[in-house]
CSV table of C-alpha atoms and ligand atoms in Angstrom, one decimal:
chain,number,residue,atom,x,y,z
A,1403,UNK,CA,0.0,0.1,-0.1
A,1404,UNK,CA,1.4,3.3,-1.2
A,1405,UNK,CA,-0.8,5.8,0.9
A,1406,UNK,CA,-2.5,6.1,4.1
A,1407,UNK,CA,-5.5,8.3,3.8
A,1408,UNK,CA,-6.8,10.9,6.3
A,1409,UNK,CA,-10.2,12.6,5.7
A,1410,UNK,CA,-10.8,15.8,7.6
A,1411,UNK,CA,-14.4,16.1,8.9
A,1412,UNK,CA,-14.1,17.6,12.4
A,1413,UNK,CA,-15.1,21.1,11.5
A,1414,UNK,CA,-18.2,22.8,12.8
A,1415,UNK,CA,-19.5,23.5,9.3
A,1416,UNK,CA,-21.1,26.7,10.5
A,1417,UNK,CA,-21.7,28.0,6.9
A,1418,UNK,CA,-24.4,25.3,6.5
A,1419,UNK,CA,-26.5,26.9,9.2
A,1420,UNK,CA,-27.7,23.6,10.3
A,1421,UNK,CA,-27.9,21.3,13.4
A,1422,UNK,CA,-27.1,18.4,11.0
A,1423,UNK,CA,-23.2,18.1,10.7
A,1424,UNK,CA,-21.9,19.3,7.2
A,1425,UNK,CA,-20.6,15.9,6.1
A,1426,UNK,CA,-24.0,14.3,6.9
A,1427,UNK,CA,-25.8,16.7,4.4
A,1428,UNK,CA,-27.1,14.8,1.5
A,1429,UNK,CA,-26.2,14.9,-2.2
A,1430,UNK,CA,-28.4,12.9,-4.4
A,1431,UNK,CA,-29.9,11.4,-1.1
A,1432,UNK,CA,-26.5,10.1,0.1
A,1433,UNK,CA,-24.4,11.8,2.9
A,1434,UNK,CA,-21.7,13.7,1.5
A,1435,UNK,CA,-18.9,11.9,3.6
A,1436,UNK,CA,-19.7,8.5,1.9
A,1437,UNK,CA,-18.6,9.7,-1.5
A,1438,UNK,CA,-15.1,10.5,-0.5
A,1439,UNK,CA,-14.9,7.3,1.6
A,1440,UNK,CA,-15.9,5.2,-1.4
A,1441,UNK,CA,-13.0,6.7,-3.5
A,1442,UNK,CA,-10.6,6.4,-0.5
A,1443,UNK,CA,-11.1,2.8,0.0
A,1444,UNK,CA,-10.6,2.1,-3.8
A,1445,UNK,CA,-7.0,3.5,-3.2
A,1446,UNK,CA,-5.9,2.4,0.4
A,1447,UNK,CA,-7.0,0.2,3.2
A,1448,UNK,CA,-5.6,2.5,5.8
A,1449,UNK,CA,-8.3,5.2,5.8
A,1450,UNK,CA,-8.9,7.4,8.9
A,1451,UNK,CA,-11.5,10.1,9.5
A,1452,UNK,CA,-11.0,12.8,11.9
A,1453,UNK,CA,-14.2,13.9,13.8
A,1454,UNK,CA,-15.3,16.1,16.6
A,1455,UNK,CA,-18.7,18.0,16.2
A,1456,UNK,CA,-21.4,15.3,16.4
A,1457,UNK,CA,-18.8,12.5,16.4
A,1458,UNK,CA,-21.2,9.8,17.3
A,1459,UNK,CA,-23.7,10.6,14.7
A,1460,UNK,CA,-21.2,10.8,11.9
A,1461,UNK,CA,-19.2,7.7,13.2
A,1462,UNK,CA,-22.3,5.7,13.0
A,1463,UNK,CA,-23.1,6.6,9.5
A,1464,UNK,CA,-19.5,6.0,8.5
A,1465,UNK,CA,-19.2,2.6,10.1
A,1466,UNK,CA,-22.6,1.5,8.8
A,1467,UNK,CA,-21.1,1.9,5.3
A,1468,UNK,CA,-17.3,1.5,5.6
A,1469,UNK,CA,-16.8,-0.7,8.8
A,1470,UNK,CA,-13.0,-0.7,8.3
A,1471,UNK,CA,-12.7,3.1,8.8
A,1472,UNK,CA,-10.5,4.2,11.7
A,1473,UNK,CA,-12.1,7.1,13.5
A,1474,UNK,CA,-10.0,9.8,15.3
A,1475,UNK,CA,-11.1,12.6,17.5
A,1476,UNK,CA,-9.8,16.3,17.3
A,1477,UNK,CA,-9.9,18.6,20.3
A,1478,UNK,CA,-11.3,21.6,18.7
A,1479,UNK,CA,-10.9,23.8,21.8
A,1480,UNK,CA,-7.2,23.1,22.2
A,1481,UNK,CA,-6.2,22.5,18.7
A,1482,UNK,CA,-8.6,24.1,16.2
A,1483,UNK,CA,-8.0,24.2,12.4
A,1484,UNK,CA,-7.1,21.8,9.7
A,1485,UNK,CA,-3.6,21.0,11.2
A,1486,UNK,CA,-5.1,20.6,14.6
A,1487,UNK,CA,-7.1,17.6,13.0
A,1488,UNK,CA,-3.9,15.7,12.6
A,1489,UNK,CA,-2.7,15.9,16.1
A,1490,UNK,CA,-3.3,12.2,16.9
A,1491,UNK,CA,-2.8,10.9,13.5
A,1492,UNK,CA,-0.1,8.1,12.8
A,1493,UNK,CA,0.0,7.1,9.1
A,1494,UNK,CA,1.1,3.4,8.3
A,1495,UNK,CA,2.1,4.0,4.7
A,1496,UNK,CA,5.0,6.0,3.4
A,1497,UNK,CA,2.7,8.7,2.0
A,1498,UNK,CA,-0.3,10.3,3.5
A,1499,UNK,CA,-3.1,11.6,1.3
A,1500,UNK,CA,-5.1,14.2,3.1
A,1501,UNK,CA,-8.6,14.8,1.8
A,1502,UNK,CA,-11.7,16.7,3.2
A,1503,UNK,CA,-15.1,15.3,4.0
A,1504,UNK,CA,-16.7,18.2,2.1
A,1505,UNK,CA,-15.5,17.0,-1.4
A,1506,UNK,CA,-18.1,14.6,-2.8
A,1507,UNK,CA,-17.2,15.1,-6.5
A,1508,UNK,CA,-13.6,13.9,-6.5
A,1509,UNK,CA,-12.9,11.0,-9.0
A,1510,UNK,CA,-10.5,8.0,-8.1
A,1511,UNK,CA,-8.5,8.8,-11.2
A,1512,UNK,CA,-7.7,12.2,-9.9
A,1513,UNK,CA,-6.5,11.0,-6.6
A,1514,UNK,CA,-4.3,8.5,-8.3
A,1515,UNK,CA,-2.7,11.4,-10.1
A,1516,UNK,CA,-2.0,13.1,-6.7
A,1517,UNK,CA,-0.3,10.2,-5.0
A,1518,UNK,CA,2.8,10.7,-7.2
A,1519,UNK,CA,5.6,9.5,-5.1
A,1520,UNK,CA,8.2,11.3,-7.3
A,1521,UNK,CA,7.7,14.3,-5.1
A,1522,UNK,CA,7.6,14.4,-1.2
A,1523,UNK,CA,4.8,17.1,-1.2
A,1524,UNK,CA,1.9,17.3,-3.8
A,1525,UNK,CA,-0.7,19.9,-3.5
A,1526,UNK,CA,-3.9,19.9,-5.6
A,1527,UNK,CA,-4.6,23.4,-7.1
A,1528,UNK,CA,-7.1,24.8,-9.6
A,1529,UNK,CA,-7.6,28.1,-11.4
A,1530,UNK,CA,-11.1,29.4,-10.3
A,1531,UNK,CA,-13.5,31.5,-12.2
A,1532,UNK,CA,-14.8,32.5,-8.9
A,1533,UNK,CA,-12.1,32.0,-6.2
A,1534,UNK,CA,-14.4,32.8,-3.4
A,1535,UNK,CA,-12.9,32.1,0.0
A,1536,UNK,CA,-10.5,29.5,-1.2
A,1537,UNK,CA,-6.9,29.7,0.0
A,1538,UNK,CA,-4.9,31.5,-2.6
A,1539,UNK,CA,-1.9,29.8,-4.1
A,1540,UNK,CA,1.4,31.7,-4.6
A,1541,UNK,CA,3.7,29.9,-7.2
A,1542,UNK,CA,7.4,30.6,-7.8
A,1543,UNK,CA,8.5,29.1,-11.0
A,1544,UNK,CA,7.4,25.4,-11.0
A,1545,UNK,CA,7.2,25.2,-7.3
A,1546,UNK,CA,4.5,26.2,-4.9
A,1547,UNK,CA,5.8,28.9,-2.5
A,1548,UNK,CA,2.9,29.4,-0.1
A,1549,UNK,CA,-0.8,29.3,0.4
A,1550,UNK,CA,-2.6,32.2,2.1
A,1551,UNK,CA,-5.9,31.9,3.6
A,1552,UNK,CA,-8.5,34.3,2.2
A,1553,UNK,CA,-8.9,35.8,5.7
A,1554,UNK,CA,-5.2,36.6,5.9
A,1555,UNK,CA,-4.7,37.5,2.3
A,1556,UNK,CA,-3.6,41.0,1.1
A,1557,UNK,CA,-5.6,42.8,-1.6
A,1558,UNK,CA,-3.0,41.7,-4.3
A,1559,UNK,CA,-3.1,38.1,-2.9
A,1560,UNK,CA,-6.9,38.0,-3.2
A,1561,UNK,CA,-6.7,38.9,-6.8
A,1562,UNK,CA,-4.8,35.7,-7.5
A,1563,UNK,CA,-7.2,33.1,-9.1
A,1564,UNK,CA,-5.1,30.1,-8.3
A,1565,UNK,CA,-6.6,28.3,-5.5
A,1566,UNK,CA,-5.8,25.5,-2.9
A,1567,UNK,CA,-8.1,22.4,-3.4
A,1568,UNK,CA,-7.4,21.4,0.2
A,1569,UNK,CA,-5.9,18.0,-0.9
A,1570,UNK,CA,-2.3,16.9,-0.2
A,1571,UNK,CA,-0.2,14.0,-0.7
A,1572,UNK,CA,2.8,14.2,1.7
A,1573,UNK,CA,5.6,12.0,2.6
A,1574,UNK,CA,4.5,10.6,5.9
A,1575,UNK,CA,8.0,11.1,7.8
A,1576,UNK,CA,8.1,14.8,6.5
A,1577,UNK,CA,4.4,15.4,7.6
A,1578,UNK,CA,5.3,14.0,11.1
A,1579,UNK,CA,8.2,16.4,11.3
A,1580,UNK,CA,6.5,19.5,10.1
A,1581,UNK,CA,3.2,19.1,12.3
A,1582,UNK,CA,4.6,20.2,15.6
A,1583,UNK,CA,6.0,23.3,14.0
A,1584,UNK,CA,2.6,24.7,12.8
A,1585,UNK,CA,1.4,27.5,15.1
A,1586,UNK,CA,-1.8,29.3,15.2
A,1587,UNK,CA,-0.7,32.9,14.5
A,1588,UNK,CA,-3.3,34.0,12.0
A,1589,UNK,CA,-6.6,35.8,11.7
A,1590,UNK,CA,-8.7,32.8,12.9
A,1591,UNK,CA,-6.1,31.6,15.7
A,1592,UNK,CA,-6.4,28.1,14.2
A,1593,UNK,CA,-3.8,25.6,13.3
A,1594,UNK,CA,-3.6,25.8,9.5
A,1595,UNK,CA,-2.5,22.8,7.5
A,1596,UNK,CA,-1.6,25.1,4.7
A,1597,UNK,CA,1.2,26.4,6.7
A,1598,UNK,CA,2.9,23.0,6.2
A,1599,UNK,CA,4.0,24.2,2.8
A,1600,UNK,CA,6.0,27.1,3.9
A,1601,UNK,CA,7.6,24.9,6.7
A,1602,UNK,CA,8.5,22.1,4.2
A,1603,UNK,CA,10.0,24.6,1.8
A,1604,UNK,CA,12.2,26.0,4.7
A,1605,UNK,CA,13.4,22.4,4.9
A,1606,UNK,CA,14.4,22.5,1.2
A,1607,UNK,CA,11.5,20.4,0.0
A,1608,UNK,CA,10.0,21.1,-3.3
A,1609,UNK,CA,6.2,21.6,-3.3
A,1610,UNK,CA,4.7,20.0,-6.5
A,1611,UNK,CA,1.5,21.6,-7.6
A,1612,UNK,CA,-0.9,19.3,-9.3
A,1613,UNK,CA,-3.6,20.9,-11.4
A,1614,UNK,CA,-7.0,19.5,-10.9
A,1615,UNK,CA,-10.5,20.4,-12.0
A,1616,UNK,CA,-12.2,23.2,-10.0
A,1617,UNK,CA,-15.6,21.6,-9.9
A,1618,UNK,CA,-14.5,18.2,-9.2
A,1619,UNK,CA,-12.6,19.4,-6.1
A,1620,UNK,CA,-15.0,22.0,-5.1
A,1621,UNK,CA,-15.6,22.2,-1.3
A,1622,UNK,CA,-19.3,22.2,-0.2
A,1623,UNK,CA,-19.5,24.7,2.6
A,1624,UNK,CA,-23.2,26.0,2.5
A,1625,UNK,CA,-26.5,25.1,1.0
A,1626,UNK,CA,-26.0,26.9,-2.2
A,1627,UNK,CA,-22.7,24.9,-2.7
A,1628,UNK,CA,-24.7,21.8,-1.8
A,1629,UNK,CA,-27.2,22.4,-4.6
A,1630,UNK,CA,-24.4,23.1,-7.0
A,1631,UNK,CA,-22.6,19.8,-6.1
A,1632,UNK,CA,-25.9,18.0,-6.6
A,1633,UNK,CA,-26.5,19.7,-9.9
A,1634,UNK,CA,-22.9,18.7,-11.1
A,1635,UNK,CA,-23.3,15.1,-9.9
A,1636,UNK,CA,-26.7,15.0,-11.8
A,1637,UNK,CA,-25.1,16.4,-15.0
A,1638,UNK,CA,-22.4,13.6,-14.9
A,1639,UNK,CA,-24.9,10.8,-14.4
A,1640,UNK,CA,-27.2,11.8,-17.1
A,1641,UNK,CA,-24.2,12.5,-19.4
A,1642,UNK,CA,-23.1,8.9,-18.7
A,1643,UNK,CA,-26.5,7.4,-19.3
A,1644,UNK,CA,-27.1,9.3,-22.6
A,1645,UNK,CA,-23.7,8.0,-23.7
A,1646,UNK,CA,-25.1,4.5,-22.9
A,1647,UNK,CA,-28.1,5.3,-25.2
A,1648,UNK,CA,-30.7,6.6,-23.0
A,1649,UNK,CA,-32.7,9.5,-24.4
A,1650,UNK,CA,-33.5,12.3,-21.8
A,1651,UNK,CA,-35.9,15.1,-23.0
A,1652,UNK,CA,-34.8,18.2,-21.4
A,1653,UNK,CA,-32.2,16.5,-19.1
A,1654,UNK,CA,-31.9,19.5,-16.8
A,1655,UNK,CA,-35.5,18.9,-15.5
A,1656,UNK,CA,-34.8,15.2,-14.8
A,1657,UNK,CA,-33.5,13.7,-11.5
A,1658,UNK,CA,-31.9,10.2,-11.1
A,1659,UNK,CA,-30.3,8.6,-8.2
A,1660,UNK,CA,-26.7,7.3,-8.7
A,1661,UNK,CA,-28.1,3.8,-8.1
A,1662,UNK,CA,-30.6,4.0,-10.9
A,1663,UNK,CA,-29.7,1.6,-13.9
A,1664,UNK,CA,-31.0,1.6,-17.4
A,1665,UNK,CA,-30.8,-1.1,-20.0
A,1666,UNK,CA,-31.7,-1.2,-23.7
A,1667,UNK,CA,-33.5,1.6,-25.3
A,1668,UNK,CA,-35.1,4.0,-22.9
A,1669,UNK,CA,-36.8,7.2,-23.2
A,1670,UNK,CA,-37.3,9.6,-20.3
A,1671,UNK,CA,-39.5,12.7,-20.7
A,1672,UNK,CA,-39.0,15.9,-18.8
A,1673,UNK,CA,-39.7,16.4,-15.1
A,1674,UNK,CA,-39.2,12.8,-14.2
A,1675,UNK,CA,-37.6,11.7,-10.9
A,1676,UNK,CA,-36.2,8.2,-10.6
A,1677,UNK,CA,-34.9,7.1,-7.2
A,1678,UNK,CA,-33.1,4.2,-5.4
A,1679,UNK,CA,-31.9,1.0,-7.0
A,1680,UNK,CA,-34.5,1.3,-9.9
A,1681,UNK,CA,-34.0,-0.6,-13.2
A,1682,UNK,CA,-35.5,0.6,-16.4
A,1683,UNK,CA,-35.3,-1.6,-19.3
A,1684,UNK,CA,-36.6,-0.8,-22.9
A,1685,UNK,CA,-39.2,1.5,-21.5
A,1686,UNK,CA,-40.8,4.9,-21.9
A,1687,UNK,CA,-41.2,7.2,-18.9
A,1688,UNK,CA,-43.5,10.1,-19.7
A,1689,UNK,CA,-43.5,13.5,-18.2
A,1690,UNK,CA,-43.7,14.2,-14.4
A,1691,UNK,CA,-43.5,10.5,-13.2
A,1692,UNK,CA,-41.9,9.7,-9.9
A,1693,UNK,CA,-40.4,6.3,-9.6
A,1694,UNK,CA,-38.9,4.9,-6.5
A,1695,UNK,CA,-36.9,1.7,-6.1
A,1696,UNK,CA,-38.8,-0.2,-8.9
A,1697,UNK,CA,-38.1,-2.3,-12.0
A,1698,UNK,CA,-39.8,-1.5,-15.2
A,1699,UNK,CA,-39.4,-3.8,-18.4
A,1700,UNK,CA,-40.9,-3.1,-21.8
A,1701,UNK,CA,-43.5,-0.6,-20.5
A,1702,UNK,CA,-44.8,2.8,-20.8
A,1703,UNK,CA,-45.3,4.8,-17.8
A,1704,UNK,CA,-47.2,8.0,-17.3
A,1705,UNK,CA,-47.4,10.9,-17.8
A,1706,UNK,CA,-47.9,11.8,-14.0
A,1707,UNK,CA,-47.7,8.2,-12.6
A,1708,UNK,CA,-46.3,7.4,-9.3
A,1709,UNK,CA,-44.3,4.1,-8.8
A,1710,UNK,CA,-43.6,3.8,-5.0
A,1711,UNK,CA,-41.1,1.1,-3.9
A,1712,UNK,CA,-40.9,-2.5,-4.9
A,1713,UNK,CA,-42.9,-2.7,-8.1
A,1714,UNK,CA,-42.0,-5.0,-10.9
A,1715,UNK,CA,-43.8,-3.9,-14.0
A,1716,UNK,CA,-43.4,-5.9,-17.2
A,1717,UNK,CA,-44.9,-5.3,-20.8
A,1718,UNK,CA,-47.6,-3.0,-19.3
A,1719,UNK,CA,-49.2,0.4,-19.9
A,1720,UNK,CA,-49.5,2.5,-16.8
A,1721,UNK,CA,-51.3,5.7,-17.5
A,1722,UNK,CA,-51.8,9.1,-15.7
A,1723,UNK,CA,-52.6,9.3,-12.0
A,1724,UNK,CA,-51.9,5.6,-11.4
A,1725,UNK,CA,-50.1,4.9,-8.2
A,1726,UNK,CA,-48.4,1.6,-7.7
A,1727,UNK,CA,-46.7,-0.1,-4.6
A,1728,UNK,CA,-45.3,-3.5,-4.3
A,1729,UNK,CA,-47.2,-4.5,-7.4
A,1730,UNK,CA,-46.1,-7.3,-9.7
A,1731,UNK,CA,-47.8,-6.5,-13.0
A,1732,UNK,CA,-47.4,-8.5,-16.1
A,1733,UNK,CA,-48.9,-7.4,-19.7
A,1734,UNK,CA,-51.6,-5.3,-18.0
A,1735,UNK,CA,-53.2,-1.9,-18.7
A,1736,UNK,CA,-54.0,0.5,-16.0
A,1737,UNK,CA,-54.8,3.7,-18.1
A,1738,UNK,CA,-56.0,6.1,-15.5
A,1739,UNK,CA,-56.5,7.1,-11.8
A,1740,UNK,CA,-55.9,3.8,-9.9
A,1741,UNK,CA,-54.2,2.6,-6.7
A,1742,UNK,CA,-52.5,-0.7,-7.2
A,1743,UNK,CA,-50.8,-1.7,-4.0
A,1744,UNK,CA,-49.6,-5.1,-2.6
A,1745,UNK,CA,-50.9,-7.0,-5.7
A,1746,UNK,CA,-50.1,-9.4,-8.5
A,1747,UNK,CA,-52.0,-9.0,-11.8
A,1748,UNK,CA,-51.4,-11.1,-14.7
A,1749,UNK,CA,-51.4,-10.9,-18.4
A,1750,UNK,CA,-54.3,-9.5,-20.6
A,1751,UNK,CA,-55.9,-7.8,-17.6
A,1752,UNK,CA,-57.5,-4.5,-17.9
A,1753,UNK,CA,-57.6,-2.1,-14.8
A,1754,UNK,CA,-60.6,0.4,-15.4
A,1755,UNK,CA,-60.4,4.0,-14.4
A,1756,UNK,CA,-60.6,4.5,-10.6
A,1757,UNK,CA,-60.0,1.0,-9.5
A,1758,UNK,CA,-58.6,0.8,-6.0
A,1759,UNK,CA,-56.9,-2.1,-4.2
A,1760,UNK,CA,-58.1,-1.6,-0.6
A,1761,UNK,CA,-54.9,-3.2,0.8
A,1762,UNK,CA,-54.9,-1.8,4.4
A,1763,UNK,CA,-57.4,-2.6,7.1
A,1764,UNK,CA,-56.1,-0.1,9.6
A,1765,UNK,CA,-53.7,-2.6,11.0
A,1766,UNK,CA,-52.3,-4.8,8.4
A,1767,UNK,CA,-51.6,-4.8,4.7
A,1768,UNK,CA,-53.2,-7.5,2.5
A,1769,UNK,CA,-52.6,-8.8,-1.0
A,1770,UNK,CA,-54.8,-8.8,-4.1
A,1771,UNK,CA,-54.1,-11.6,-6.7
A,1772,UNK,CA,-55.7,-11.1,-10.0
A,1773,UNK,CA,-55.5,-13.6,-12.9
A,1774,UNK,CA,-55.2,-13.4,-16.6
A,1775,UNK,CA,-57.7,-11.6,-19.0
A,1776,UNK,CA,-59.6,-10.1,-16.2
A,1777,UNK,CA,-61.7,-7.0,-17.0
A,1778,UNK,CA,-62.1,-4.8,-14.0
A,1779,UNK,CA,-64.8,-2.2,-14.5
A,1780,UNK,CA,-64.3,1.4,-13.6
A,1781,UNK,CA,-64.5,2.6,-10.0
A,1782,UNK,CA,-64.4,-0.9,-8.5
A,1783,UNK,CA,-62.8,-1.6,-5.0
A,1784,UNK,CA,-61.0,-4.8,-4.4
A,1785,UNK,CA,-61.1,-5.5,-0.6
A,1786,UNK,CA,-57.8,-7.3,0.1
A,1787,UNK,CA,-57.1,-10.1,0.8
A,1788,UNK,CA,-58.9,-11.0,-2.3
A,1789,UNK,CA,-58.4,-13.4,-5.3
A,1790,UNK,CA,-59.9,-12.9,-8.7
A,1791,UNK,CA,-59.1,-15.8,-11.0
A,1792,UNK,CA,-58.7,-15.8,-14.9
A,1793,UNK,CA,-61.2,-14.6,-17.4
A,1794,UNK,CA,-63.4,-12.8,-14.9
A,1795,UNK,CA,-65.5,-9.6,-15.5
A,1796,UNK,CA,-66.1,-7.4,-12.5
A,1797,UNK,CA,-68.8,-4.9,-13.3
A,1798,UNK,CA,-68.1,-1.2,-13.0
A,1799,UNK,CA,-68.7,0.3,-9.5
A,1800,UNK,CA,-68.4,-3.2,-7.7
A,1801,UNK,CA,-66.9,-3.6,-4.3
A,1802,UNK,CA,-65.3,-7.1,-4.5
A,1803,UNK,CA,-65.1,-8.6,-1.0
A,1804,UNK,CA,-64.7,-12.3,-1.8
A,1805,UNK,CA,-63.0,-14.7,-4.2
A,1806,UNK,CA,-64.2,-14.7,-7.7
A,1807,UNK,CA,-63.9,-17.9,-9.7
A,1808,UNK,CA,-62.6,-18.5,-13.2
A,1809,UNK,CA,-64.9,-17.2,-16.0
A,1810,UNK,CA,-67.5,-15.5,-13.6
A,1811,UNK,CA,-69.2,-12.2,-13.8
A,1812,UNK,CA,-69.0,-10.2,-10.5
A,1813,UNK,CA,-71.5,-7.6,-9.8
A,1814,UNK,CA,-72.4,-5.9,-6.7
A,1815,UNK,CA,-74.1,-2.5,-6.8
A,1816,UNK,CA,-77.1,-1.0,-5.4
A,1817,UNK,CA,-80.0,-1.7,-7.8
A,1818,UNK,CA,-80.8,1.5,-9.6
A,1819,UNK,CA,-84.3,3.0,-9.2
A,1820,UNK,CA,-85.8,6.0,-10.9
A,1821,UNK,CA,-88.8,7.7,-9.2
A,1822,UNK,CA,-90.5,9.8,-11.8
A,1823,UNK,CA,-91.0,13.5,-11.0
A,1824,UNK,CA,-89.5,13.2,-7.6
A,1825,UNK,CA,-87.9,16.8,-7.8
A,1826,UNK,CA,-91.0,18.4,-8.5
A,1827,UNK,CA,-92.9,16.7,-5.6
A,1828,UNK,CA,-90.2,17.5,-3.1
A,1829,UNK,CA,-89.8,21.2,-3.8
A,1830,UNK,CA,-93.3,22.4,-4.7
B,1403,UD1,C1,-9.6,24.9,3.4
B,1403,UD1,C2,-8.2,25.4,3.2
B,1403,UD1,C3,-8.3,26.4,2.0
B,1403,UD1,C4,-8.7,25.6,0.7
B,1403,UD1,C5,-10.1,24.9,1.0
B,1403,UD1,C6,-10.5,24.1,-0.1
B,1403,UD1,C7,-7.1,25.5,5.4
B,1403,UD1,C8,-6.7,26.3,6.6
B,1403,UD1,N1,-7.8,26.0,4.5
B,1403,UD1,O1,-10.6,26.0,3.6
B,1403,UD1,O2,-6.9,26.8,1.8
B,1403,UD1,O3,-8.8,26.5,-0.3
B,1403,UD1,O4,-10.2,24.1,2.3
B,1403,UD1,O5,-11.7,23.5,0.0
B,1403,UD1,O6,-6.7,24.2,5.5
B,1403,UD1,N2,-11.7,20.6,9.6
B,1403,UD1,C9,-11.4,19.8,10.7
B,1403,UD1,N3,-10.9,20.4,11.8
B,1403,UD1,C10,-11.0,21.8,11.8
B,1403,UD1,C11,-11.4,22.5,10.8
B,1403,UD1,C12,-11.7,21.8,9.7
B,1403,UD1,O7,-11.4,18.6,10.5
B,1403,UD1,O8,-10.5,22.2,13.0
B,1403,UD1,C13,-12.2,19.9,8.4
B,1403,UD1,C14,-13.6,20.3,8.0
B,1403,UD1,O9,-14.5,19.5,8.6
B,1403,UD1,C15,-13.6,20.1,6.5
B,1403,UD1,C16,-12.1,20.3,6.2
B,1403,UD1,O10,-11.4,20.3,7.4
B,1403,UD1,O11,-13.9,18.9,6.0
B,1403,UD1,C17,-11.9,21.9,5.6
B,1403,UD1,O12,-12.4,22.7,6.5
B,1403,UD1,P1,-13.1,23.9,6.0
B,1403,UD1,O13,-13.5,24.8,7.2
B,1403,UD1,O14,-14.2,23.6,5.0
B,1403,UD1,O15,-12.0,24.8,5.3
B,1403,UD1,P2,-12.0,25.9,4.2
B,1403,UD1,O16,-12.3,27.2,4.9
B,1403,UD1,O17,-13.0,25.5,3.1
B,1404,CA,CA1,-14.3,23.5,2.8
């Protein structure tokens, strides 16, 4: 193993203006810290995270997903700042890669570029269009001279657009020598890791700047940056799927989770949201559908349909205002305004407008099993548990509360009555 990895995540994250710690803020429904951990474990198996604020909460989230992570604690009162975070750290490998918990967009490839052992001190830098509060990088020929924190920078230094990404790959022995020399004599009275550069230079070490992408290495400090990071992640994801052959209409209006998968030829209309481990195969998802954790094969869904979790829908037409949950549907049509929950419906069956599976009795959920070639008339209620066998006709407006055998007609409605001239008798 070439590098030990340390992820800094002990800061208060005050700019988020939230009780929830910064690194647990979510991007595409996943805590920010998990993105960088995933990349870290691809490169090293000595991965540590420094925590302090809401340590237990963050530790749980980390260990639930990456149980091999080593957790360290920073004393923010005694040793505040990014160098204070390294106080109790002992790397195993010859090189230490330091990352921040608030950088969810970094790619594995870029980290590999940084752990270049030809140099004792690599610093990731980028040219920013809007350098905001990033630490400014002062270069001297090919080497990096120093990093000045925005708060401490002069007017001239603030005009520099070269920024410190906050990611460093340092020879571990060198790091251990320098750390005790860092002081807190600055505007924020914090121990700045960025001061390690100046100190290493004083030891004659050449600081190697590694140019990286500004957006990939963005630090997410507030809710605006959180939304930007999510947007960038969405752009990446949709670009990937479009390259795989998926059609997205007005892609900037579409949201997909990182775990969503497409196969074959799919077409996704505007304003669609697809979440969780959904799988869409050779299907059309029309405008304004919401799909959660469901599988859709050779079907057309929507517009305005809601697939809640655990549906498996094959060769079917699901129209507008149809809600499905835990429904196994095969070759069916449900054109409009239905609730199909906890059910299995087999091929050739037509679900009329307004059909409802009454799956909940107030305590438990029950199943509706519906066979092949069933015609369910509009506005029928199926009181689960219920079983409707093949080739059945359910008359419109029926309340199905018992098993219906193969080939039967089921009808239960109040008999209709017409009382002639009733209106005139009542009101005159
Ligand atoms: C830091 C850099 C800045 C760089 C920017 C890149 C320093 C002093 N500044 O600024 O040069 O341009 O990142 O995004 O390093 N943290 C701790 N303990 C602390 C303070 C912070 O673990 O005492 C952690 C935070 O949780 C965070 C990371 O370190 O994950 C960076 O801290 P943050 O406050 O976001 O630093 P920036 O002001 O963004
Ligand atoms: Ca930051």
